[in-house]
């Protein structure tokens, strides 16, 4: 079924629905990241402006976390300092974690087809609070290999690469 999250532990022979709570109606999964077989996060997108199944922008985000392979989920609103107006968000985002505490969030902004623009945040407490990163304007797509070392790709036609060794500060 589309829009659900499934888990297998026997190489695809059997699948179990581990979808986090999608409340209120119209909430969808924007991204999922599992650090290992137990710890995972789901970025949940809620459109505040929808008619039927058509979304017109004005997005909010929640973060769901599991430490038991999706058997149960904790869901909290994503509170972001310095966030642009919700109508400037495209509704997509990505998550990246290197341990249960340290993670990064990239929310895409509405922009042209040849330019990926986003706002990036870091957490040191598993997603309870977020701090803005100083990623160069026009960059998105972030990936970290430790709490300090990471990369951001983007710029015109996504052809540039930026590196950080201080967690994006």
XYZ file of C-alpha atoms in Angstrom:
169
model
C 0.000 0.000 0.000
C 1.331 3.453 -0.970
C 2.327 5.789 1.850
C 3.002 3.064 4.406
C 6.258 1.811 5.924
C 7.008 -1.920 5.984
C 9.725 -3.976 7.708
C 11.166 -7.369 6.872
C 13.573 -9.424 8.940
C 13.673 -12.480 6.677
C 14.930 -11.078 3.362
C 11.484 -10.131 2.046
C 9.557 -13.338 2.689
C 7.270 -11.595 5.195
C 6.538 -7.908 5.721
C 5.153 -6.101 8.781
C 3.481 -2.674 8.639
C 5.467 -0.367 10.957
C 3.975 2.931 9.782
C 4.118 5.619 12.473
C 0.842 7.348 13.410
C -0.212 9.578 10.505
C -2.323 12.133 12.344
C -4.076 14.365 11.435
C -5.570 12.984 8.210
C -3.501 14.052 5.219
C -0.185 13.443 6.999
C 2.354 11.621 4.817
C 5.870 10.285 5.243
C 8.425 12.716 3.764
C 11.541 10.674 4.641
C 12.683 7.713 6.722
C 16.117 7.027 8.189
C 17.121 3.916 10.153
C 20.471 4.007 11.914
C 20.368 0.275 12.632
C 17.744 -2.464 12.999
C 16.174 -0.774 16.038
C 16.617 3.022 15.872
C 14.734 4.908 13.197
C 13.153 8.262 12.462
C 10.364 9.283 10.101
C 9.831 12.854 8.981
C 6.071 13.339 8.776
C 4.641 16.068 6.536
C 1.251 17.622 7.185
C -0.289 19.957 4.656
C -2.438 22.652 6.137
C -3.857 23.507 2.694
C -5.317 20.463 0.970
C -8.418 19.810 -1.082
C -9.042 16.097 -1.396
C -5.647 14.550 -2.165
C -4.233 17.697 -3.800
C -1.747 19.625 -1.663
C -1.200 23.359 -2.137
C 1.691 24.074 0.243
C 1.755 25.445 3.785
C 3.475 22.451 5.381
C 4.183 21.458 8.946
C 6.472 18.644 10.070
C 6.543 16.121 12.898
C 9.332 13.706 13.767
C 8.531 10.106 14.703
C 11.162 8.007 16.498
C 11.342 4.282 17.224
C 13.935 2.307 19.176
C 12.186 -1.051 18.704
C 12.179 -1.473 14.891
C 8.846 0.289 14.483
C 6.807 -1.690 17.019
C 6.074 1.653 18.714
C 6.699 5.282 17.795
C 7.040 8.560 19.683
C 5.902 11.577 17.668
C 6.870 15.188 18.361
C 6.410 18.415 16.409
C 9.496 19.747 14.659
C 10.217 23.148 16.204
C 12.748 25.012 14.061
C 14.239 28.404 14.916
C 14.575 30.828 12.021
C 12.399 28.748 9.693
C 11.177 30.559 6.596
C 7.450 30.972 6.101
C 5.735 27.586 5.720
C 4.530 28.567 2.236
C 8.190 28.762 1.122
C 8.747 25.064 1.911
C 8.322 22.568 -0.919
C 7.068 19.867 1.454
C 10.052 17.562 1.029
C 12.875 16.936 3.435
C 15.574 14.446 4.336
C 16.971 13.084 7.594
C 20.445 11.835 8.474
C 21.639 10.486 11.849
C 25.025 9.103 12.945
C 23.893 7.956 16.406
C 20.658 8.169 18.430
C 21.463 11.768 19.473
C 23.159 13.475 16.499
C 21.113 14.117 13.396
C 20.515 16.555 10.571
C 17.423 17.741 8.747
C 17.256 19.327 5.303
C 13.941 20.933 4.314
C 13.640 21.876 0.655
C 12.491 25.336 -0.325
C 10.409 26.101 -3.376
C 12.930 27.024 -6.083
C 13.706 26.624 -9.773
C 14.332 23.271 -11.431
C 18.065 23.964 -11.899
C 18.701 24.970 -8.310
C 18.276 22.975 -5.112
C 17.642 25.251 -2.167
C 16.952 24.262 1.398
C 17.324 25.023 5.079
C 19.383 22.700 7.233
C 19.285 21.985 10.958
C 21.203 19.815 13.435
C 20.116 18.092 16.637
C 22.266 16.765 19.483
C 19.324 15.381 21.474
C 17.620 12.971 19.074
C 15.339 15.574 17.495
C 13.908 17.245 20.592
C 15.532 20.544 19.578
C 17.153 21.790 16.368
C 19.763 24.451 15.570
C 20.199 26.057 12.121
C 23.346 25.196 10.150
C 25.484 27.592 8.164
C 25.282 25.601 4.923
C 25.976 27.835 1.896
C 22.842 29.300 0.322
C 21.441 27.069 -2.393
C 22.766 23.848 -0.905
C 20.671 20.907 0.217
C 21.267 17.140 0.352
C 23.360 16.699 3.472
C 25.194 13.557 4.620
C 27.285 13.080 7.756
C 29.692 10.303 8.755
C 30.279 11.513 12.333
C 28.945 14.208 14.633
C 31.482 16.589 13.058
C 32.220 15.529 9.480
C 29.633 15.971 6.743
C 28.963 17.189 3.227
C 26.316 19.277 1.492
C 25.691 19.147 -2.253
C 23.935 21.817 -4.258
C 24.347 25.128 -5.978
C 23.541 25.701 -9.652
C 22.505 22.370 -11.176
C 23.625 20.708 -7.917
C 27.266 20.722 -9.063
C 28.987 22.009 -5.895
C 30.106 20.226 -2.739
C 30.715 21.786 0.691
C 32.366 20.024 3.641
C 32.179 20.659 7.378
C 34.287 19.305 10.211
C 32.354 20.999 13.028
C 28.877 19.531 12.544
C 27.782 22.287 10.188
C 28.452 25.217 12.482
